[in-house]
Short mmCIF file of C-alpha atoms and ligand atoms in Angstrom, two decimals:
data_model
loop_
_atom_site.label_atom_id
_atom_site.label_comp_id
_atom_site.label_asym_id
_atom_site.label_seq_id
_atom_site.Cartn_x
_atom_site.Cartn_y
_atom_site.Cartn_z
CA UNK A 17 0.02 -0.09 0.14
CA UNK A 18 0.92 3.56 0.03
CA UNK A 19 3.15 5.60 2.20
CA UNK A 20 1.73 5.54 5.58
CA UNK A 21 1.50 9.01 5.94
CA UNK A 22 -1.00 9.37 3.58
CA UNK A 23 -3.22 6.61 5.00
CA UNK A 24 -6.57 7.63 6.61
CA UNK A 25 -6.14 6.92 10.64
CA UNK A 26 -9.25 6.99 12.23
CA UNK A 27 -7.78 7.43 15.71
CA UNK A 28 -5.46 10.59 14.63
CA UNK A 29 -8.68 12.06 13.04
CA UNK A 30 -10.84 11.54 15.92
CA UNK A 31 -7.83 12.92 18.41
CA UNK A 32 -8.28 16.24 16.29
CA UNK A 33 -11.81 16.48 15.32
CA UNK A 34 -12.37 15.88 19.13
CA UNK A 35 -10.06 18.66 19.93
CA UNK A 36 -11.81 20.89 17.34
CA UNK A 37 -15.27 19.91 18.48
CA UNK A 38 -14.38 21.23 22.13
CA UNK A 39 -12.72 24.20 21.18
CA UNK A 40 -15.67 25.31 19.01
CA UNK A 41 -18.02 24.64 21.97
CA UNK A 42 -15.94 26.41 24.46
CA UNK A 43 -18.14 29.49 25.63
CA UNK A 44 -16.50 31.92 25.94
CA UNK A 45 -13.24 30.75 25.14
CA UNK A 46 -10.46 31.12 28.11
CA UNK A 47 -8.27 34.28 27.61
CA UNK A 48 -5.03 32.33 28.30
CA UNK A 49 -1.24 33.86 28.38
CA UNK A 50 1.09 35.37 26.09
CA UNK A 51 5.02 35.42 25.82
CA UNK A 52 5.40 37.57 28.97
CA UNK A 53 4.06 34.41 30.97
CA UNK A 54 5.23 31.77 28.81
CA UNK A 55 7.80 29.39 30.63
CA UNK A 56 10.24 27.09 29.17
CA UNK A 57 8.70 26.40 25.70
CA UNK A 58 11.96 25.21 23.97
CA UNK A 59 12.34 22.86 26.92
CA UNK A 60 8.76 21.56 26.37
CA UNK A 61 9.44 21.10 22.63
CA UNK A 62 12.86 19.57 23.14
CA UNK A 63 13.08 16.19 21.19
CA UNK A 64 9.51 16.19 19.63
CA UNK A 65 10.57 16.24 16.26
CA UNK A 66 12.79 13.25 15.77
CA UNK A 67 13.68 10.43 13.26
CA UNK A 68 10.67 8.24 14.10
CA UNK A 69 7.76 10.36 15.07
CA UNK A 70 6.12 11.08 18.09
CA UNK A 71 2.76 9.53 19.34
CA UNK A 72 0.05 11.94 18.19
CA UNK A 73 -1.69 11.82 21.39
CA UNK A 74 1.43 12.79 22.97
CA UNK A 75 2.00 15.83 20.68
CA UNK A 76 -1.48 16.96 21.22
CA UNK A 77 -1.62 16.73 24.74
CA UNK A 78 1.63 19.20 24.53
CA UNK A 79 -0.06 21.42 22.11
CA UNK A 80 -3.03 21.69 24.38
CA UNK A 81 -1.30 21.91 27.66
CA UNK A 82 1.58 23.69 26.95
CA UNK A 83 1.41 25.54 23.62
CA UNK A 84 -2.13 26.70 23.03
CA UNK A 85 -2.38 28.27 26.92
CA UNK A 86 0.48 30.35 25.76
CA UNK A 87 -1.30 32.15 22.99
CA UNK A 88 -3.57 35.09 24.15
CA UNK A 89 -6.91 33.83 22.66
CA UNK A 90 -7.80 36.88 20.13
CA UNK A 91 -11.27 35.46 19.79
CA UNK A 92 -12.26 35.73 23.46
CA UNK A 93 -14.65 38.69 24.15
CA UNK A 94 -11.81 40.04 26.73
CA UNK A 95 -9.05 40.44 23.79
CA UNK A 96 -9.48 44.31 23.58
CA UNK A 97 -5.71 44.82 22.52
CA UNK A 98 -4.32 45.57 18.96
CA UNK A 99 -7.21 44.44 16.47
CA UNK A 100 -8.85 41.34 18.12
CA UNK A 101 -10.62 38.26 16.05
CA UNK A 102 -13.87 37.11 16.16
CA UNK A 103 -14.59 34.24 13.62
CA UNK A 104 -18.06 32.91 13.36
CA UNK A 105 -18.56 29.07 13.87
CA UNK A 106 -19.46 28.85 10.34
CA UNK A 107 -16.36 30.35 9.05
CA UNK A 108 -14.00 28.30 11.34
CA UNK A 109 -15.98 25.23 10.39
CA UNK A 110 -15.56 25.86 6.50
CA UNK A 111 -11.84 26.71 7.14
CA UNK A 112 -11.43 23.15 8.05
CA UNK A 113 -13.03 22.15 4.78
CA UNK A 114 -10.25 24.19 3.00
CA UNK A 115 -7.75 22.57 4.67
CA UNK A 116 -9.23 19.03 4.47
CA UNK A 117 -9.86 19.56 0.51
CA UNK A 118 -6.35 21.35 -0.22
CA UNK A 119 -8.35 23.93 -1.72
CA UNK A 120 -6.32 26.70 -3.51
CA UNK A 121 -7.45 29.30 -5.42
CA UNK A 122 -4.80 30.45 -7.89
CA UNK A 123 -6.47 30.28 -11.42
CA UNK A 124 -9.61 30.04 -13.04
CA UNK A 125 -8.25 26.98 -14.95
CA UNK A 126 -7.52 24.89 -11.81
CA UNK A 127 -9.99 26.16 -9.05
CA UNK A 128 -13.14 27.76 -11.07
CA UNK A 129 -15.39 26.79 -8.37
CA UNK A 130 -13.46 28.15 -5.42
CA UNK A 131 -12.50 31.41 -7.29
CA UNK A 132 -16.26 31.64 -8.44
CA UNK A 133 -17.38 31.69 -4.67
CA UNK A 134 -14.59 34.05 -3.52
CA UNK A 135 -15.49 36.49 -5.97
CA UNK A 136 -19.26 36.33 -4.98
CA UNK A 137 -18.03 37.42 -1.36
CA UNK A 138 -15.61 39.93 -2.93
CA UNK A 139 -18.81 41.35 -4.93
CA UNK A 140 -20.59 41.66 -1.57
CA UNK A 141 -17.79 43.95 -0.26
CA UNK A 142 -17.30 45.98 -3.64
CA UNK A 143 -21.03 46.56 -3.46
CA UNK A 144 -20.98 48.00 0.19
CA UNK A 145 -18.57 50.09 -1.33
CA UNK A 146 -20.54 51.59 -4.04
CA UNK A 147 -18.33 50.44 -6.72
CA UNK A 148 -19.46 49.86 -10.07
CA UNK A 149 -20.32 46.08 -11.16
CA UNK A 150 -17.06 45.66 -12.98
CA UNK A 151 -14.93 46.21 -9.50
CA UNK A 152 -13.06 42.98 -8.33
CA UNK A 153 -9.63 41.65 -7.09
CA UNK A 154 -8.87 39.21 -4.73
CA UNK A 155 -8.08 37.86 -1.14
CA UNK A 156 -4.87 38.35 0.26
CA UNK A 157 -3.03 37.42 3.37
CA UNK A 158 -3.62 40.54 5.15
CA UNK A 159 -3.95 44.29 4.84
CA UNK A 160 -0.13 44.65 4.37
CA UNK A 161 -0.37 42.43 1.53
CA UNK A 162 -3.21 44.35 0.28
CA UNK A 163 -1.85 47.97 0.70
CA UNK A 164 1.46 46.74 -1.28
CA UNK A 165 -0.21 45.21 -3.79
CA UNK A 166 -2.47 47.99 -4.51
CA UNK A 167 0.43 50.92 -4.32
CA UNK A 168 2.32 48.73 -6.86
CA UNK A 169 -0.75 49.11 -9.64
CA UNK A 170 -0.73 52.93 -8.33
CA UNK A 171 2.90 53.12 -9.23
CA UNK A 172 2.87 51.28 -12.46
CA UNK A 173 -0.17 52.86 -14.01
CA UNK A 174 0.81 56.65 -13.06
CA UNK A 175 2.15 57.09 -16.76
CA UNK A 176 -1.07 55.97 -18.39
CA UNK A 177 -3.40 57.93 -15.62
CA UNK A 178 -1.38 61.04 -16.05
CA UNK A 179 -1.12 61.34 -19.90
CA UNK A 180 2.61 60.24 -19.83
CA UNK A 181 3.53 63.11 -17.57
CA UNK A 182 4.59 60.51 -14.64
CA UNK A 183 7.37 62.10 -12.20
CA UNK A 184 10.62 60.44 -12.68
CA UNK A 185 10.48 60.06 -8.48
CA UNK A 186 7.05 59.58 -7.80
CA UNK A 187 5.58 60.52 -4.27
CA UNK A 188 2.50 58.89 -2.33
CA UNK A 189 0.43 61.16 -0.23
CA UNK A 190 -0.04 59.60 3.02
CA UNK A 191 -1.20 60.98 6.64
CA UNK A 192 0.68 60.64 9.91
CA UNK A 193 -1.90 58.34 11.12
CA UNK A 194 -1.55 55.95 8.01
CA UNK A 195 -0.94 52.29 9.30
CA UNK A 196 2.72 51.28 9.53
CA UNK A 197 2.06 48.88 6.73
CA UNK A 198 1.75 51.70 4.23
CA UNK A 199 4.95 53.01 4.92
CA UNK A 200 6.65 49.65 4.71
CA UNK A 201 4.84 48.95 1.25
CA UNK A 202 6.39 52.37 0.08
CA UNK A 203 9.85 51.25 1.12
CA UNK A 204 9.28 47.85 -0.83
CA UNK A 205 8.12 49.72 -3.83
CA UNK A 206 11.06 52.21 -3.75
CA UNK A 207 8.63 55.11 -3.54
CA UNK A 208 8.79 58.01 -1.03
CA UNK A 209 5.73 59.39 0.93
CA UNK A 210 4.53 62.78 1.12
CA UNK A 211 3.44 63.09 4.70
CA UNK A 212 0.33 65.10 4.86
CA UNK A 213 0.00 67.12 8.07
CA UNK A 214 -3.42 66.67 9.65
CA UNK A 215 -5.50 68.73 12.27
CA UNK A 216 -7.08 66.58 14.80
CA UNK A 217 -5.56 63.23 13.20
CA UNK A 218 -7.99 63.32 10.21
CA UNK A 219 -6.73 63.66 6.50
CA UNK A 220 -9.25 65.96 4.79
CA UNK A 221 -9.75 67.79 1.41
CA UNK A 222 -8.15 71.01 2.56
CA UNK A 223 -4.93 69.38 4.49
CA UNK A 224 -4.39 67.28 1.36
CA UNK A 225 -4.87 70.29 -0.89
CA UNK A 226 -2.48 72.62 1.15
CA UNK A 227 0.22 69.87 1.18
CA UNK A 228 0.23 69.32 -2.58
CA UNK A 229 0.21 73.15 -3.47
CA UNK A 230 2.96 74.03 -0.74
CA UNK A 231 5.37 71.41 -0.72
CA UNK A 232 7.93 71.62 -3.47
CA UNK A 233 7.75 68.18 -4.77
CA UNK A 234 3.68 68.16 -4.72
CA UNK A 235 3.57 67.59 -8.52
CA UNK A 236 5.35 64.66 -8.35
CA UNK A 237 2.53 63.05 -6.12
CA UNK A 238 0.87 59.87 -7.86
CA UNK A 239 -1.39 58.56 -5.58
CA UNK A 240 -2.95 59.23 -2.21
CA UNK A 241 -3.94 56.73 0.76
CA UNK A 242 -6.61 57.53 3.22
CA UNK A 243 -7.56 55.36 6.22
CA UNK A 244 -10.99 54.42 6.93
CA UNK A 245 -10.78 53.44 10.48
CA UNK A 246 -7.30 54.13 11.84
CA UNK A 247 -5.80 51.48 14.00
CA UNK A 248 -5.02 53.52 17.03
CA UNK A 249 -8.10 55.30 17.16
CA UNK A 250 -10.60 54.47 14.67
CA UNK A 251 -10.88 57.58 12.76
CA UNK A 252 -12.39 57.59 9.43
CA UNK A 253 -10.32 60.33 6.94
CA UNK A 254 -12.58 62.85 4.76
CA UNK A 255 -13.01 60.01 1.83
CA UNK A 256 -15.16 62.43 -0.16
CA UNK A 257 -12.84 65.24 0.19
CA UNK A 258 -9.85 63.28 -0.55
CA UNK A 259 -11.32 61.39 -3.55
CA UNK A 260 -12.36 64.68 -5.18
CA UNK A 261 -8.65 65.87 -5.09
CA UNK A 262 -7.45 62.48 -6.16
CA UNK A 263 -10.17 62.85 -9.00
CA UNK A 264 -8.70 66.72 -9.95
CA UNK A 265 -5.32 65.59 -10.35
CA UNK A 266 -5.34 61.98 -11.61
CA UNK A 267 -4.11 60.51 -8.39
CA UNK A 268 -4.82 56.83 -7.60
CA UNK A 269 -7.00 56.95 -4.63
CA UNK A 270 -6.48 53.95 -2.25
CA UNK A 271 -8.39 53.50 0.97
CA UNK A 272 -6.96 51.45 3.75
CA UNK A 273 -10.16 50.12 5.58
CA UNK A 274 -8.28 46.79 6.73
CA UNK A 275 -9.79 47.43 10.44
CA UNK A 276 -12.68 50.00 9.62
CA UNK A 277 -14.53 48.97 6.61
CA UNK A 278 -16.15 46.35 8.00
CA UNK A 279 -18.63 49.20 9.62
CA UNK A 280 -19.87 49.43 5.83
CA UNK A 281 -22.25 46.75 6.82
CA UNK A 282 -23.40 49.32 9.75
CA UNK A 283 -26.25 51.77 8.65
CA UNK A 284 -25.62 53.83 11.83
CA UNK A 285 -21.94 54.92 10.62
CA UNK A 286 -22.29 54.50 6.84
CA UNK A 287 -22.38 57.98 6.14
CA UNK A 288 -18.76 58.38 7.54
CA UNK A 289 -17.66 56.40 4.48
CA UNK A 290 -19.33 58.95 2.20
CA UNK A 291 -16.89 59.24 -0.89
CA UNK A 292 -15.26 55.39 -0.49
CA UNK A 293 -17.30 54.91 -4.15
CA UNK A 294 -14.56 57.19 -5.76
CA UNK A 295 -11.80 54.78 -4.60
CA UNK A 296 -9.33 53.11 -7.25
CA UNK A 297 -8.67 50.34 -4.89
CA UNK A 298 -9.60 49.41 -1.23
CA UNK A 299 -8.67 47.05 1.35
CA UNK A 300 -10.70 45.49 4.35
CA UNK A 301 -9.68 42.68 6.58
CA UNK A 302 -12.48 40.17 6.90
CA UNK A 303 -10.00 38.24 9.60
CA UNK A 304 -10.58 41.52 11.75
CA UNK A 305 -13.84 42.79 12.06
CA UNK A 306 -15.83 40.58 9.52
CA UNK A 307 -15.50 37.39 11.67
CA UNK A 308 -13.33 35.34 9.38
CA UNK A 309 -10.22 33.31 10.38
CA UNK A 310 -6.77 34.25 9.82
CA UNK A 311 -5.50 34.95 7.19
CA UNK A 312 -7.98 36.85 4.97
CA UNK A 313 -8.03 40.51 3.61
CA UNK A 314 -10.25 41.65 0.51
CA UNK A 315 -8.43 43.72 -1.95
CA UNK A 316 -11.04 45.31 -4.58
CA UNK A 317 -10.04 47.55 -7.43
CA UNK A 318 -12.32 49.66 -9.28
CA UNK A 319 -11.10 48.78 -12.73
CA UNK A 320 -9.42 45.13 -12.03
CA UNK A 321 -7.68 45.35 -15.75
CA UNK A 322 -5.49 47.91 -14.49
CA UNK A 323 -4.18 45.55 -11.70
CA UNK A 324 -4.05 42.94 -14.00
CA UNK A 325 -1.88 44.57 -16.15
CA UNK A 326 0.53 44.94 -13.67
CA UNK A 327 0.36 41.70 -11.46
CA UNK A 328 0.13 38.93 -14.18
CA UNK A 329 3.13 36.95 -14.09
CA UNK A 330 4.29 36.33 -17.50
CA UNK A 331 6.43 33.11 -17.23
CA UNK A 332 6.23 30.82 -20.32
CA UNK A 333 4.87 28.01 -18.23
CA UNK A 334 2.15 30.14 -16.81
CA UNK A 335 0.78 31.02 -20.41
CA UNK A 336 -1.77 28.40 -20.17
CA UNK A 337 -3.52 30.06 -17.38
CA UNK A 338 -4.26 33.00 -19.27
CA UNK A 339 -7.17 32.11 -21.51
CA UNK A 340 -9.60 34.56 -23.36
CA UNK A 341 -13.12 33.45 -21.80
CA UNK A 342 -14.57 36.78 -20.37
CA UNK A 343 -15.56 35.05 -17.07
CA UNK A 344 -11.99 33.57 -16.50
CA UNK A 345 -10.70 34.98 -13.30
CA UNK A 346 -7.24 34.35 -12.06
CA UNK A 347 -6.75 35.82 -8.50
CA UNK A 348 -3.02 35.55 -9.06
CA UNK A 349 -3.24 38.62 -11.58
CA UNK A 350 -4.71 41.00 -8.85
CA UNK A 351 -1.68 40.94 -6.24
CA UNK A 352 2.09 40.15 -5.77
CA UNK A 353 1.24 36.36 -4.97
CA UNK A 354 1.01 33.17 -7.21
CA UNK A 355 -0.34 30.25 -5.33
CA UNK A 356 -2.68 30.94 -2.64
CA UNK A 357 -4.69 29.38 -0.30
CA UNK A 358 -8.90 29.82 -1.07
CA UNK A 359 -8.66 31.79 2.07
CA UNK A 360 -11.88 33.80 0.96
CA UNK A 361 -14.01 30.73 1.29
CA UNK A 362 -14.72 30.61 4.87
CA UNK A 363 -16.02 34.12 4.72
CA UNK A 364 -18.03 33.29 1.57
CA UNK A 365 -19.65 30.35 3.63
CA UNK A 366 -20.58 32.42 6.63
CA UNK A 367 -22.00 35.03 4.37
CA UNK A 368 -24.20 32.62 2.78
CA UNK A 369 -25.36 30.43 5.74
CA UNK A 370 -25.76 33.49 7.91
CA UNK A 371 -26.78 36.18 5.87
CA UNK A 372 -25.72 39.89 5.70
CA UNK A 373 -28.38 40.86 7.94
CA UNK A 374 -26.43 38.77 10.69
CA UNK A 375 -23.26 40.66 9.78
CA UNK A 376 -25.09 44.04 10.13
CA UNK A 377 -26.12 43.35 13.44
CA UNK A 378 -22.98 42.14 14.92
CA UNK A 379 -21.40 45.06 13.62
CA UNK A 380 -23.96 47.49 15.39
CA UNK A 381 -23.65 45.52 18.37
CA UNK A 382 -19.78 46.32 18.64
CA UNK A 383 -20.58 49.95 17.72
CA UNK A 384 -22.89 50.19 20.54
CA UNK A 385 -20.45 48.62 23.06
CA UNK A 386 -18.24 51.11 22.09
CA UNK A 387 -20.48 54.04 22.92
CA UNK A 388 -21.29 52.61 26.13
CA UNK A 389 -17.98 52.02 27.08
CA UNK A 390 -17.19 55.73 26.27
CA UNK A 391 -20.43 56.53 28.53
CA UNK A 392 -18.92 54.55 31.51
CA UNK A 393 -15.73 56.43 31.15
CA UNK A 394 -17.33 59.85 30.92
CA UNK A 395 -19.15 58.85 34.18
CA UNK A 396 -16.02 57.64 36.11
CA UNK A 397 -14.57 60.28 37.84
CA UNK A 398 -10.71 58.79 37.82
CA UNK A 399 -11.12 58.13 34.11
CA UNK A 400 -11.22 60.52 31.12
CA UNK A 401 -12.49 60.07 27.67
CA UNK A 402 -9.88 61.18 25.01
CA UNK A 403 -12.44 61.30 22.26
CA UNK A 404 -15.89 60.30 21.26
CA UNK A 405 -15.25 56.93 19.18
CA UNK A 406 -16.08 56.73 15.73
CA UNK A 407 -16.23 53.34 15.17
CA UNK A 408 -15.16 50.63 17.99
CA UNK A 409 -11.69 51.74 19.36
CA UNK A 410 -12.07 53.72 22.74
CA UNK A 411 -9.18 55.73 24.32
CA UNK A 412 -8.99 56.72 27.75
CA UNK A 413 -6.75 58.28 30.32
CA UNK A 414 -6.45 57.34 34.13
CA UNK A 415 -5.64 60.59 35.90
CA UNK A 416 -2.30 60.09 37.74
CA UNK A 417 -1.00 57.09 35.76
CA UNK A 418 2.22 57.10 33.70
CA UNK A 419 3.49 54.49 31.24
CA UNK A 420 4.54 51.98 33.94
CA UNK A 421 1.22 52.02 35.66
CA UNK A 422 -0.72 51.30 32.38
CA UNK A 423 1.83 48.32 31.94
CA UNK A 424 1.36 47.11 35.19
CA UNK A 425 -2.23 47.06 34.96
CA UNK A 426 -2.09 45.43 31.90
CA UNK A 427 -0.13 42.48 33.39
CA UNK A 428 -2.27 42.10 36.39
CA UNK A 429 -5.82 41.84 34.74
CA UNK A 430 -4.06 39.42 31.90
CA UNK A 431 -2.60 37.33 34.82
CA UNK A 432 -6.14 37.37 36.60
CA UNK A 433 -7.76 36.54 33.21
CA UNK A 434 -10.12 39.57 33.44
CA UNK A 435 -8.70 41.12 30.11
CA UNK A 436 -6.32 41.81 27.72
CA UNK A 437 -5.85 45.53 27.30
CA UNK A 438 -2.55 47.34 26.51
CA UNK A 439 -1.87 51.13 26.36
CA UNK A 440 -0.84 52.92 23.25
CA UNK A 441 0.59 56.54 22.67
CA UNK A 442 -1.62 59.41 22.07
CA UNK A 443 -0.29 62.64 21.18
CA UNK A 444 2.92 61.71 23.11
CA UNK A 445 0.98 60.30 26.08
CA UNK A 446 0.40 56.63 27.30
CA UNK A 447 -3.34 56.21 27.44
CA UNK A 448 -5.59 53.19 27.73
CA UNK A 449 -7.14 51.74 24.40
CA UNK A 450 -10.01 49.30 24.13
CA UNK A 451 -10.56 47.90 20.37
CA UNK A 452 -13.70 46.27 20.19
CA UNK A 453 -14.67 43.77 17.89
CA UNK A 454 -16.35 40.70 19.47
CA UNK A 455 -20.01 41.05 19.40
CA UNK A 456 -20.25 39.17 23.08
CA UNK A 457 -17.93 41.61 24.53
CA UNK A 458 -20.59 43.10 27.08
CA UNK A 459 -20.87 46.30 28.84
CA UNK A 460 -20.71 44.15 31.99
CA UNK A 461 -16.99 42.61 30.96
CA UNK A 462 -15.91 46.42 30.28
CA UNK A 463 -17.45 47.22 33.59
CA UNK A 464 -15.38 44.58 35.17
CA UNK A 465 -12.20 45.61 33.21
CA UNK A 466 -12.78 49.10 34.27
CA UNK A 467 -13.51 48.57 37.94
CA UNK A 468 -9.71 47.35 37.78
CA UNK A 469 -8.55 50.90 37.38
CA UNK A 470 -9.95 52.39 40.37
C1 LIG B 506 -4.48 45.87 10.77
C2 LIG B 506 -4.23 47.07 9.42
C3 LIG B 506 -3.39 46.71 8.53
C4 LIG B 506 -2.58 45.57 8.54
O1 LIG B 506 -3.22 44.62 8.40
P1 LIG B 506 -2.37 43.03 8.29
O2 LIG B 506 -3.70 42.15 7.98
O3 LIG B 506 -2.23 42.82 9.69
O4 LIG B 506 -1.38 42.85 7.36
C5 LIG B 506 -3.46 47.85 7.76
N1 LIG B 506 -4.10 48.73 8.00
C6 LIG B 506 -4.79 49.23 8.89
C7 LIG B 506 -5.56 50.33 9.07
C8 LIG B 506 -4.77 48.23 9.82
O5 LIG B 506 -5.74 48.39 10.90
#
C-alpha cells in the first residue's frame, strides 16, 4: 500500500476532530497567556521532532496543555488589545473544509469553483462600498499585502493615468495616522511618501490640497492613501474630500480600511464612509471585524484590468493560465502572489449561511458597546475619555498614571484573566485603549475591566 503518512488514520482523525469540537464549543474561550507569562517552551518542545515520529496523542497533549495556553486567545471577548478577532463558527468550520480539501484558488483553469465563490464574497464587499459592477480583485493574506499590491498598481499605472506626465521620482501622499504597513509598502516599492500634516488626526480635502500645493514636490504625487478607521483611534478620513482631490489631479485613490471598512455593513455609521465609492482600490480585512479566520484580507479594484496589467506573471509555463473567456478570473493576476489558499471561502460560507443582516447586527452590536464604554468612562471620576469613538476603538486616560502604571495594570489583569488591554501612545502620552470587535464583549465585561483601574 501507499506511504503511511497518506493513509487515513481513524484514531488521529478522532483525536483532532474531538479537539476541534471541544474548542468550538467553548463559550467563552479562555483568554490564556502570552509571551510574558510563557515559561520554558523550548524545553517543552525538546526532542518532539525526531527521526521516528512521536505519538500523536502525546504531541496534541503538549499542544493543548503547553502551547495553546501560551497564546492569548484573540477570539476571546476579553481580548481588547491591538485588533482582536472573532471568527463565526460557520467560518471556522469551513476553514477546516478548505484545509481537508487542499483548496487553492490561484487560477480559473485549476480552481474555478473556489474562485467563483470567493468572487461572490468580494462582490458583496465591493457593493457595500458602492463600486460599479466591474469591480473586483482577490483575497490576500492581510491588509499589509493588500496595501502593497494596490500601491504597486498605483505606481505602475501612473504614466497611463497622468497622460505620460508621470514624475521620475513619484511620491504617495499619506497622513501621519496611516498604518505602518503603508510606509513599509512604499519602502518595498522604492516610492517616497509625502507626509500630509493633519488637524485632529484626520486627512481632509483641505489638508491634502494644502500639502500638494505647498510642498516643493507636490506635483510628483501620483497617489493618495486615506484610512477608513485608523488602527490607533478608529478615525475615518474625509474620503469624499480626498477622493475629489484625487480625481482632479488624476491621483490613484487607495483606501486602507483593513480594520474599519467592516462598518460599511452598519447603517448607523455608513455616512462616515461617504466618498469610498470614488476609490481606485480599497482593502478590508475579514480576519478583523468581518468575523473570518486568519488570514484573510479583501483587495478590491475599481478597474481590475489595471491591476491585471501590473500583476500578471508572465512566465512561459504560466501562459496556459491566461485564456480568453471573459468569465475567467485568475486571483494571481490581482496581487503580487501566485499560489494562494482559497482563503476567501470561510467568509463566503459564513455570509451564505448567516446572511448579511447577521453581519449588520453583529457590527452594530460592537459599535453600541463602544459607545456604552465611552459613556461609562465619562461617568467615572478617575477616568477621562480622550475622544468620542467614531467606530469601535476607545481611548481613555487614568488620571495620575504614567506608562509603567498602564503596563503593570495590563500585566495584572491578564494574569487574573480579566482582560487583555494594552496602552497606546496618543499625542505623545500613554493612554488606555480598547479595541472592540467581538459581538460577545458586553458592557458588563467592560465594567469589570474598568473597575480594576480604581
Ligand atoms: C491591521 C491593519 C493593517 C495591516 O493589516 P494586516 O492584516 O495585519 O496585514 C493595515 N491597515 C490598517 C488600518 C490596519 O488596521
